[in-house]
mmCIF file of C-alpha atoms in Angstrom:
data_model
loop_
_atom_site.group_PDB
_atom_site.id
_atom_site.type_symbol
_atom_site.label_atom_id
_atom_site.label_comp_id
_atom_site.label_asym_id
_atom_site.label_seq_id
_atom_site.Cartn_x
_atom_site.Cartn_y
_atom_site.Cartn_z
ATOM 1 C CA UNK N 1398 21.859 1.454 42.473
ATOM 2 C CA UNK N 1399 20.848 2.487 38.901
ATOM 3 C CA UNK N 1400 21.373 4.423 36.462
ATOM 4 C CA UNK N 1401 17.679 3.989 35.806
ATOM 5 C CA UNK N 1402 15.689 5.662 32.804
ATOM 6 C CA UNK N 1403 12.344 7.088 32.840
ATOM 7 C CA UNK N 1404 9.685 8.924 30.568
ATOM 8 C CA UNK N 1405 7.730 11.678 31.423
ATOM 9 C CA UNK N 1406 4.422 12.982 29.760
ATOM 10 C CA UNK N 1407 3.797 16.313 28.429
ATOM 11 C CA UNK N 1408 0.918 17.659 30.131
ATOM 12 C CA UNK N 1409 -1.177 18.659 26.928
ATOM 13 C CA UNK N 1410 -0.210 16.744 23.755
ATOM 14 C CA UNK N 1411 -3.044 15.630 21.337
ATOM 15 C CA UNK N 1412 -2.831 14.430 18.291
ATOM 16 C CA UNK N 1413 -4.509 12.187 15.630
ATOM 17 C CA UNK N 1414 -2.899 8.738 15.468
ATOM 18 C CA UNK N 1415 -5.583 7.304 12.369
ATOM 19 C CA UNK N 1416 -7.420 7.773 9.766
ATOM 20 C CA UNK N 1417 -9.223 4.534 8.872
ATOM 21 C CA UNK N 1418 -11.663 5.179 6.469
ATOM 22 C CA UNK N 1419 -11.906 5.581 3.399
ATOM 23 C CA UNK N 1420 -10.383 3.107 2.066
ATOM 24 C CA UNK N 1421 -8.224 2.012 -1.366
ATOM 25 C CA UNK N 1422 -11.078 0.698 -4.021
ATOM 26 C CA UNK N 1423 -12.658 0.146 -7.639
ATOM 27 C CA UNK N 1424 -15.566 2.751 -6.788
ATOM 28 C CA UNK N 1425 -15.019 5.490 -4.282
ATOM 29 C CA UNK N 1426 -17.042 8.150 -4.465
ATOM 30 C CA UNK N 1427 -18.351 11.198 -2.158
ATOM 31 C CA UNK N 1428 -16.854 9.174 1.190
ATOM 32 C CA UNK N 1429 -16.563 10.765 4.435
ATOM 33 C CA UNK N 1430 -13.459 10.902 6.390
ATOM 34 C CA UNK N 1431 -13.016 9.004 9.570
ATOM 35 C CA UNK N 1432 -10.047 9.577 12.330
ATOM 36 C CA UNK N 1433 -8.775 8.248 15.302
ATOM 37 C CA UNK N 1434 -7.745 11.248 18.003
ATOM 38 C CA UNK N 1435 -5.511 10.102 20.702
ATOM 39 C CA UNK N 1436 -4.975 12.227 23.714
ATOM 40 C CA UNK N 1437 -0.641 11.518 24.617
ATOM 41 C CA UNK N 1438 -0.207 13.925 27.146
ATOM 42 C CA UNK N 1439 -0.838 13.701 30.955
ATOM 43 C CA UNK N 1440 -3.810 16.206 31.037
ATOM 44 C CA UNK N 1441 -7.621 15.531 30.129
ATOM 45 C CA UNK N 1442 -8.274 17.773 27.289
ATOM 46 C CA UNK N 1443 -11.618 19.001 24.986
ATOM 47 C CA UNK N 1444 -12.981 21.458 22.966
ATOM 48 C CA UNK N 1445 -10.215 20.387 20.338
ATOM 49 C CA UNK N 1446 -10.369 21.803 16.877
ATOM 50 C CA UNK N 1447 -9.489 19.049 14.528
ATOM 51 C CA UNK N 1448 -9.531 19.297 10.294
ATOM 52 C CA UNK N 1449 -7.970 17.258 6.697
ATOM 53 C CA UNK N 1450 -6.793 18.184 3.662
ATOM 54 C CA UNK N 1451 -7.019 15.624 0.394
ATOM 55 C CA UNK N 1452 -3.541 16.319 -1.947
ATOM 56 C CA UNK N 1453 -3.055 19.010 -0.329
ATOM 57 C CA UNK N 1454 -6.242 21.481 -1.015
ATOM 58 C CA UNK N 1455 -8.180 22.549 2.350
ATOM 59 C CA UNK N 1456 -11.540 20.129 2.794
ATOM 60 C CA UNK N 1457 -13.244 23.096 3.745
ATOM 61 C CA UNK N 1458 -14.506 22.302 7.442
ATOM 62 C CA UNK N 1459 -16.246 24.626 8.817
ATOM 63 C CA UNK N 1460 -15.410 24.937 12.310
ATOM 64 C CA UNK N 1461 -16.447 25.235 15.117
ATOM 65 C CA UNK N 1462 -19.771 23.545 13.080
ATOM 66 C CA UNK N 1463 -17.416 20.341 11.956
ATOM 67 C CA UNK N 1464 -14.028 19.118 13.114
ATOM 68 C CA UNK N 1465 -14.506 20.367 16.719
ATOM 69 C CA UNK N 1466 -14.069 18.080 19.660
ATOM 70 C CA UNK N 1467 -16.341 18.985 22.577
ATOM 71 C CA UNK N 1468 -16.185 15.879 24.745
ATOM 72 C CA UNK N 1469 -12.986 14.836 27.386
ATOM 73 C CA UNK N 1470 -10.334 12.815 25.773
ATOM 74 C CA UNK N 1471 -8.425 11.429 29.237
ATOM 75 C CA UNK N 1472 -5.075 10.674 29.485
ATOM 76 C CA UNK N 1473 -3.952 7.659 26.985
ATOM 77 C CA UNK N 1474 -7.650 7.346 25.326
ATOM 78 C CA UNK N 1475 -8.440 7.609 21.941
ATOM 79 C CA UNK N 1476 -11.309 8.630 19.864
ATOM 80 C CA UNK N 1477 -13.071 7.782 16.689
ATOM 81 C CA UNK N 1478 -14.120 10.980 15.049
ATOM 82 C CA UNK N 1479 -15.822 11.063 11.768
ATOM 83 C CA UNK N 1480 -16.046 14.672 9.528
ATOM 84 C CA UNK N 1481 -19.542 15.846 8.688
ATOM 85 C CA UNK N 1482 -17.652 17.097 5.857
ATOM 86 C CA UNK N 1483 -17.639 14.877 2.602
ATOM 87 C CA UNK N 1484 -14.924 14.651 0.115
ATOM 88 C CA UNK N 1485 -15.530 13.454 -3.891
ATOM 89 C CA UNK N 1486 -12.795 10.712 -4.403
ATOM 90 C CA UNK N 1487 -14.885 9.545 -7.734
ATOM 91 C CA UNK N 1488 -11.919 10.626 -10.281
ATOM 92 C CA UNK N 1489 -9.463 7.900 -10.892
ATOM 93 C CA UNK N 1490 -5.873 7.978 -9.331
ATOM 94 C CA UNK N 1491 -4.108 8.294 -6.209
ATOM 95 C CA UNK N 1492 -4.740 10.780 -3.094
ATOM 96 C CA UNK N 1493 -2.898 11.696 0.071
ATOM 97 C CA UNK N 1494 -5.291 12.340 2.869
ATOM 98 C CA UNK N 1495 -3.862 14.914 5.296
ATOM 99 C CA UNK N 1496 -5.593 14.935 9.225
ATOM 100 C CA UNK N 1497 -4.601 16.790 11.954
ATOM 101 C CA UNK N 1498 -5.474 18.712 15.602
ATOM 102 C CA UNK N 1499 -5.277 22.395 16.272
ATOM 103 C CA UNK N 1500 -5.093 22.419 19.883
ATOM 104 C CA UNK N 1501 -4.069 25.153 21.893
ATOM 105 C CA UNK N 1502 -1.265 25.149 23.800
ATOM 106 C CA UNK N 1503 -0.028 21.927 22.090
ATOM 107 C CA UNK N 1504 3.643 21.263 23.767
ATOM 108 C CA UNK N 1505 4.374 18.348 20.931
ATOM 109 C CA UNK N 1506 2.985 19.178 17.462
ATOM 110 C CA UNK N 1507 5.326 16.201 15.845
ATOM 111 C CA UNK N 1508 2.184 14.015 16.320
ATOM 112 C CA UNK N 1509 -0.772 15.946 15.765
ATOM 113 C CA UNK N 1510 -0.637 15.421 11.891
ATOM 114 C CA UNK N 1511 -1.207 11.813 10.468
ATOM 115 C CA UNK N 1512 -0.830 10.934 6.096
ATOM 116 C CA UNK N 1513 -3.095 8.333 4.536
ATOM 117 C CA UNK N 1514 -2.952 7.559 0.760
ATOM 118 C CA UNK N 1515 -5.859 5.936 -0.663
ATOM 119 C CA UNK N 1516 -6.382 4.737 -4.477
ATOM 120 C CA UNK N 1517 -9.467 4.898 -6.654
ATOM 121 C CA UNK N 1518 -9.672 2.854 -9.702
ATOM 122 C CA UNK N 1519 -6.416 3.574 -11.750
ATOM 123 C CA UNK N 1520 -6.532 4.181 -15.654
ATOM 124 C CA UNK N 1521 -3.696 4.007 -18.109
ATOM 125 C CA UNK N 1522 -1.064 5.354 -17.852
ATOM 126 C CA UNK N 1523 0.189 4.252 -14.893
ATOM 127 C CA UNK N 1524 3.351 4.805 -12.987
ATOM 128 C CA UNK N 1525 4.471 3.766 -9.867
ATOM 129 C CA UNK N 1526 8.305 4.158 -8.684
ATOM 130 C CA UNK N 1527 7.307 3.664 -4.455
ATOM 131 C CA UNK N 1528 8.944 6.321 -3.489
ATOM 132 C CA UNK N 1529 6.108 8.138 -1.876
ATOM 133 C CA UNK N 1530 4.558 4.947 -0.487
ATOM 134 C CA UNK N 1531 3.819 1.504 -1.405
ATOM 135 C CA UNK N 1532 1.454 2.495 -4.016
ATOM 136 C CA UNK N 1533 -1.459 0.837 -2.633
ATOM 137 C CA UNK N 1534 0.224 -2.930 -3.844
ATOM 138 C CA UNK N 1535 -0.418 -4.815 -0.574
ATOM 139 C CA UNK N 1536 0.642 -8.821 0.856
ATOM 140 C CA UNK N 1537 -2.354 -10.860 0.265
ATOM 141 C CA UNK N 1538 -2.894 -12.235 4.066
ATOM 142 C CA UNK N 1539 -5.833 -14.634 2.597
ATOM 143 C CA UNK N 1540 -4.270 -16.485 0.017
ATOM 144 C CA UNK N 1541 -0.811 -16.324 1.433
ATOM 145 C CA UNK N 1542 1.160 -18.813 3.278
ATOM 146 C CA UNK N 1543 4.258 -17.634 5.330
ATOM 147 C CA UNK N 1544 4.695 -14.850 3.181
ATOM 148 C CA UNK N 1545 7.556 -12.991 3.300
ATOM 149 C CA UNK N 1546 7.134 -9.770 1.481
ATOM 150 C CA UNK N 1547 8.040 -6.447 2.697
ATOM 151 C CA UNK N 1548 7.718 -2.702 1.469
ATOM 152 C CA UNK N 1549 10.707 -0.755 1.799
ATOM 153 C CA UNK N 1550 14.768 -0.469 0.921
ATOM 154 C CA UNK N 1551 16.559 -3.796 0.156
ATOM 155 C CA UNK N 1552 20.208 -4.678 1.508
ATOM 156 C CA UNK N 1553 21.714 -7.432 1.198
ATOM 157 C CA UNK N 1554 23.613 -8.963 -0.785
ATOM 158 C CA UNK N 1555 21.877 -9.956 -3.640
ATOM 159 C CA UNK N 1556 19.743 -7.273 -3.733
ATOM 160 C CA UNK N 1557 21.829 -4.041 -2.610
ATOM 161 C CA UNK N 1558 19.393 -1.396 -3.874
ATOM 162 C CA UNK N 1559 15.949 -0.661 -5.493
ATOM 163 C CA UNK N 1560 15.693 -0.669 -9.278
ATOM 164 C CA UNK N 1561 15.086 3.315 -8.833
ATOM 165 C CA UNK N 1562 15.637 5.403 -5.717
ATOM 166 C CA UNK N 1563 15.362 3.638 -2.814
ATOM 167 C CA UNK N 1564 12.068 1.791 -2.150
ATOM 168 C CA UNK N 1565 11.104 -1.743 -3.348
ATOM 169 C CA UNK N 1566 8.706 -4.695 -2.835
ATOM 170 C CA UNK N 1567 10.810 -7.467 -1.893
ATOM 171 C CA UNK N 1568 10.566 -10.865 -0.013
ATOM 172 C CA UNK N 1569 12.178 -10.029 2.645
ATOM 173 C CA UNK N 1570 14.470 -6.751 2.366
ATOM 174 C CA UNK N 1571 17.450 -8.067 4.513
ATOM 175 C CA UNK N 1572 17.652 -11.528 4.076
ATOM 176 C CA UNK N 1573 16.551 -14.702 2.156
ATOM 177 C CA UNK N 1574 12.739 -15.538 1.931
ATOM 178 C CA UNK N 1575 11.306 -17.918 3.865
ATOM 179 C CA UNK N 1576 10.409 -21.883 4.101
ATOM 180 C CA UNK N 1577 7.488 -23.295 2.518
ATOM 181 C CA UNK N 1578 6.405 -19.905 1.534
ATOM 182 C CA UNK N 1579 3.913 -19.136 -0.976
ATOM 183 C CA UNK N 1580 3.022 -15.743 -1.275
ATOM 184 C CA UNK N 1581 1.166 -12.688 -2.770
ATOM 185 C CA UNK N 1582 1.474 -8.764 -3.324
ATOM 186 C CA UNK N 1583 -1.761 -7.705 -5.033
ATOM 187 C CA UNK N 1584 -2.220 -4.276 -6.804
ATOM 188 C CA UNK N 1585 -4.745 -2.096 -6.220
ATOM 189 C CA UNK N 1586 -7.892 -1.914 -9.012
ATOM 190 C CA UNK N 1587 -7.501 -0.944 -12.260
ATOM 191 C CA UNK N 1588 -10.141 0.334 -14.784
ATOM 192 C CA UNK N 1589 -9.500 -0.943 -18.613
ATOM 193 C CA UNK N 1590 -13.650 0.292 -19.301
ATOM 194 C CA UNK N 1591 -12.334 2.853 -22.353
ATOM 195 C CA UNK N 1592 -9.308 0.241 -23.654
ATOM 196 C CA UNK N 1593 -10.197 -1.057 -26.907
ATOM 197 C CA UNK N 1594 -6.519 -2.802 -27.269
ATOM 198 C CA UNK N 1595 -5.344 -4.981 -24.033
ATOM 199 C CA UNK N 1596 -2.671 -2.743 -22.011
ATOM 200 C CA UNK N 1597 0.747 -4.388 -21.183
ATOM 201 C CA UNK N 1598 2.740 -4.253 -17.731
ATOM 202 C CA UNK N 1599 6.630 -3.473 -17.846
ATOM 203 C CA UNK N 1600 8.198 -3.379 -14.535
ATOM 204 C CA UNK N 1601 11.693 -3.862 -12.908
ATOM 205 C CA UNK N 1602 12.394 -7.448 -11.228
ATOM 206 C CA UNK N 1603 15.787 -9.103 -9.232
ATOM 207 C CA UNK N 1604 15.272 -12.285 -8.019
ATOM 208 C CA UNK N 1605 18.135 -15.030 -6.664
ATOM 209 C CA UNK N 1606 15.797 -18.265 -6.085
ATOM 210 C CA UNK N 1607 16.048 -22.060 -6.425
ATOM 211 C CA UNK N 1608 15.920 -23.585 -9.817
ATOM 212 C CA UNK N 1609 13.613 -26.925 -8.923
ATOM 213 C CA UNK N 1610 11.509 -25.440 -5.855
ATOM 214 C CA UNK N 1611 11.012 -21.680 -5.841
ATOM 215 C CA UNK N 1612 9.936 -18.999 -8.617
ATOM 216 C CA UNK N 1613 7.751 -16.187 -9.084
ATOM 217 C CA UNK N 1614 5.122 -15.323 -11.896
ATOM 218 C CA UNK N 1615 2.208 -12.527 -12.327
ATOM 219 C CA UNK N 1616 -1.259 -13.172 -12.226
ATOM 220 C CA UNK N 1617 -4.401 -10.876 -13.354
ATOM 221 C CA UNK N 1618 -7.984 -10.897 -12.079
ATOM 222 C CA UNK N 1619 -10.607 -9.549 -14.448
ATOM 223 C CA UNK N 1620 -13.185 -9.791 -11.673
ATOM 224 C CA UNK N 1621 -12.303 -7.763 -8.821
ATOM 225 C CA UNK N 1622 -9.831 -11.021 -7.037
ATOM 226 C CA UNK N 1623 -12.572 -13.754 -7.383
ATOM 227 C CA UNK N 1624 -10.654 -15.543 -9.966
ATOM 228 C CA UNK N 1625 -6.574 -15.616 -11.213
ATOM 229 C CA UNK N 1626 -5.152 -16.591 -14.558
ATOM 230 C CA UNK N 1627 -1.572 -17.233 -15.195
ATOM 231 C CA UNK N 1628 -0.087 -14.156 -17.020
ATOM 232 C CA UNK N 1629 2.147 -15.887 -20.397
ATOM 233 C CA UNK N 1630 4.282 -18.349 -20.563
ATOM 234 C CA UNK N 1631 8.067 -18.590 -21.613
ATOM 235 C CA UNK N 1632 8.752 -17.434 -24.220
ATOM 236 C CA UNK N 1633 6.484 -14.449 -25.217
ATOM 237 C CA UNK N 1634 6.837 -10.899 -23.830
ATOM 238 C CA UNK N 1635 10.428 -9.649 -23.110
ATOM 239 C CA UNK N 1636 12.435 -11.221 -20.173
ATOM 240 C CA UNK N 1637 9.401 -13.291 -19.298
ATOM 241 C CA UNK N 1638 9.942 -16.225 -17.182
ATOM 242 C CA UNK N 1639 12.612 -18.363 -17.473
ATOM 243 C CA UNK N 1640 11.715 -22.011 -16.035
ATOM 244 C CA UNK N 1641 9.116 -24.698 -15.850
ATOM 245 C CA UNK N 1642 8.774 -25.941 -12.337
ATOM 246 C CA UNK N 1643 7.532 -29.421 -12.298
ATOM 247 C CA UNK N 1644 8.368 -30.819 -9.040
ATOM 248 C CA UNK N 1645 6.285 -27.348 -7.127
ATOM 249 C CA UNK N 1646 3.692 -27.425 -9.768
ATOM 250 C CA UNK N 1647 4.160 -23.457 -10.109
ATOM 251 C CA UNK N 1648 4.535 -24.136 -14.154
ATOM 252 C CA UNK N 1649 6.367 -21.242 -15.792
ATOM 253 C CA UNK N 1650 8.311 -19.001 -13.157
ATOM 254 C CA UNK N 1651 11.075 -16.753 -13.231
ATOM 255 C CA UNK N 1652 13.515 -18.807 -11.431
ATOM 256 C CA UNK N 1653 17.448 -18.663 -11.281
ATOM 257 C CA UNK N 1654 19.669 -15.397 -10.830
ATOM 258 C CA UNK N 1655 19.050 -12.263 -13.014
ATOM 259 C CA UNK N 1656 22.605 -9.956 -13.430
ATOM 260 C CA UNK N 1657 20.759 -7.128 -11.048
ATOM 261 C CA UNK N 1658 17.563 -5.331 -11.992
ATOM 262 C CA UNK N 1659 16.099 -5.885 -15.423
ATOM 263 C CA UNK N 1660 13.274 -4.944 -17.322
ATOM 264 C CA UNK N 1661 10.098 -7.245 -18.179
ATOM 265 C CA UNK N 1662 7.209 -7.087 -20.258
ATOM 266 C CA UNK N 1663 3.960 -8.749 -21.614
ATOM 267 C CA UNK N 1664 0.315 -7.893 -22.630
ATOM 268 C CA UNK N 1665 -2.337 -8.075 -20.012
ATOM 269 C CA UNK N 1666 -4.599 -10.421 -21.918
ATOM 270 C CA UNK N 1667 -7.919 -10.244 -22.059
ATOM 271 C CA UNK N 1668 -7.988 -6.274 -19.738
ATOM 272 C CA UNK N 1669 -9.346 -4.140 -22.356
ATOM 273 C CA UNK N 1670 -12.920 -3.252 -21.567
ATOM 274 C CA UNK N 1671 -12.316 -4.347 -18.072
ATOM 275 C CA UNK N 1672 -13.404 -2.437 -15.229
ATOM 276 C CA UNK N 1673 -12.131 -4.058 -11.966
ATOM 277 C CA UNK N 1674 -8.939 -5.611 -12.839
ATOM 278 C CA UNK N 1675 -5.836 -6.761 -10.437
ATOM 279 C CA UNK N 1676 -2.979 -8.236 -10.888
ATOM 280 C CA UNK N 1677 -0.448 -10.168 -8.397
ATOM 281 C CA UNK N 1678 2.663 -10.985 -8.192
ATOM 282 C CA UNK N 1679 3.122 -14.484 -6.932
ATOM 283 C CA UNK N 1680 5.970 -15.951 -5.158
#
C-alpha cells in the first residue's frame, strides 16, 4: 500500500496572516492599525509580543503596554488585534505597512511577518511602474461583468512581457479575455486641489481585440466614483483610440492590434481643482 504523504505541525509557530485596516482612500488620517494573528503550530500559545512598522520607520509600540498578546490563541485560530498605537497617514502618497510577531521560541519565522500597502490621496507627479505591487489600481467587482483582469506578469503570445520590468494589468495574463465581458480597473484617489492647469495621463498600453465587438477606453470621476465621463475621443491626445464601435455601443475604443507596447496620452479634462478624482480603465 502507499506511498502516502503527510504534514506535520510545528509545535509553536505564530504568525500574523492580516492586516485589514486601514485602508487605500481620499482622506486618511491618524488611523489605527488592525491585524489578524493566526496561531499555525500545534501548541496553544499567549503572552505574544506583536508590533508594525509604516515604510519602514519603527511605529513606536511600547510593549509590553501595546502589541502584547495575553490571551490563548489555540491551535488553527486566529485573532483580530488592533494597536493602541496610532499612525498619521494624512500626507499624500503611498505606504508599506510592515506587521509582525516576536514570539519566543518561534520554530517558523517565514510567516510571522505580513506587507500591506495602502494609498492616501495621490498628487502630481505620479509614477507607477507595478513593480512593487499593483499600485492600489484594483478590478471594479460592482460595475463589472465577467471581468477578466489580473495583476501580475503577462505570457502569451500576444503579450510576452510588461511594458517595463515584469508586472502588468492585463485581462487575463495567460490567455484571451473572456465572453461577454465588460470590465473595470479603477485607480486609487487622486487630489488635483492645488492644479490650476488640468494634468494629463501617459501610460503604456498592448491590446489584440476585435474590431466590431471589443475595445477599451479610460474614464475619470471628478466625484469620488459616483459619476464617469468618457476621457477624448479619436483623434486628440497621442495614440488615443483608434475605432468607433457602433454595433457594442462602447463609442470610441482602442480596438485592433498595436505593434507591442506603445505610449498614449491626453489631458484629464476638467481635474484641476479637483480633490477626489479616479480614473478607470474600461474594457
Amino acid at each position: 500500500a502507499g506511498p502516502y504523504s503527510f504534514e506535520t505541525y510545528w509545535a509553536n509557530d505564530v504568525g500574523i496572516s492580516a492586516i485589514t485596516s486601514p485602508q487605500s482612500g481620499c482622506d486618511l488620517g491618524i488611523e489605527t492599525i488592525s491585524i489578524q494573528m493566526s496561531n499555525y503550530g500545534a501548541n496553544p500559545q499567549s503572552l505574544i509580543p506583536f508590533n508594525f512598522s509604516v515604510n519602514g520607520v519603527s511605529g513606536g509600540v511600547p510593549q509590553p503596554q501595546d502589541g502584547f498578546y495575553t490571551g490563548v490563541l489555540g491551535k488553527d485560530s486566529t485573532e483580530q488585534l488592533v494597536f493602541e498605537t496610532f499612525f498619521d497617514f494624512s500626507e499624500p502618497g503611498e505606504y508599506l505597512i510592515a506587521a509582525w510577531s516576536e514570539m519566543t521560541g518561534d520554530q517558523q519565522t517565514d510567516n510571522d511577518t505580513f506587507y500591506l500597502y495602502v494609498v492616501n490621496r495621490l498628487i502630481a507627479p505620479y509614477t507607477q511602474d507595478f513593480e512593487n505591487w499593483s499600485g492600489g489600481w484594483y478590478v471594479d467587482t460592482l460595475d463589472s461583468n465577467n471581468p477578466s483582469w489580473e495583476f501580475g506578469t503577462p505570457d502569451k503570445p500576444s503579450m510576452p512581457s510588461a511594458a517595463s520590468g515584469v508586472n502588468a494589468w492585463v485581462t487575463n495574463l495567460d490567455g484571451a479575455y473572456n465572453s461577454n465581458e465588460r470590465s473595470y480597473i479603477n485607480s486609487p484617489c487622486f487630489d488635483f486641489s492645488d492644479l490650476t492647469e488640468d494634468p494629463a495621463i501617459e501610460f503604456s498600453l498592448n491590446y489584440f481585440t476585435e474590431f466590431s465587438y471589443d475595445g477599451g477606453f479610460l474614464e475619470m470621476s471628478i466625484d469620488g466614483g459616483q459619476n464617469w465621463d468618457r476621457v477624448g475621443e479619436i483623434g486628440e491626445g497621442f495614440n488615443w483610440y483608434t475605432f468607433f464601435n457602433v454595433n457594442a455601443g462602447l463609442g470610441d475604443v482602442w480596438a485592433g492590434q498595436t505593434p507591442g507596447w506603445i505610449k498614449a496620452r491626453h489631458s484629464l479634462t476638467g481635474a484641476a481643482g479637483e480633490s477626489e478624482v479616479r480614473l478607470r480603465f474600461g474594457f
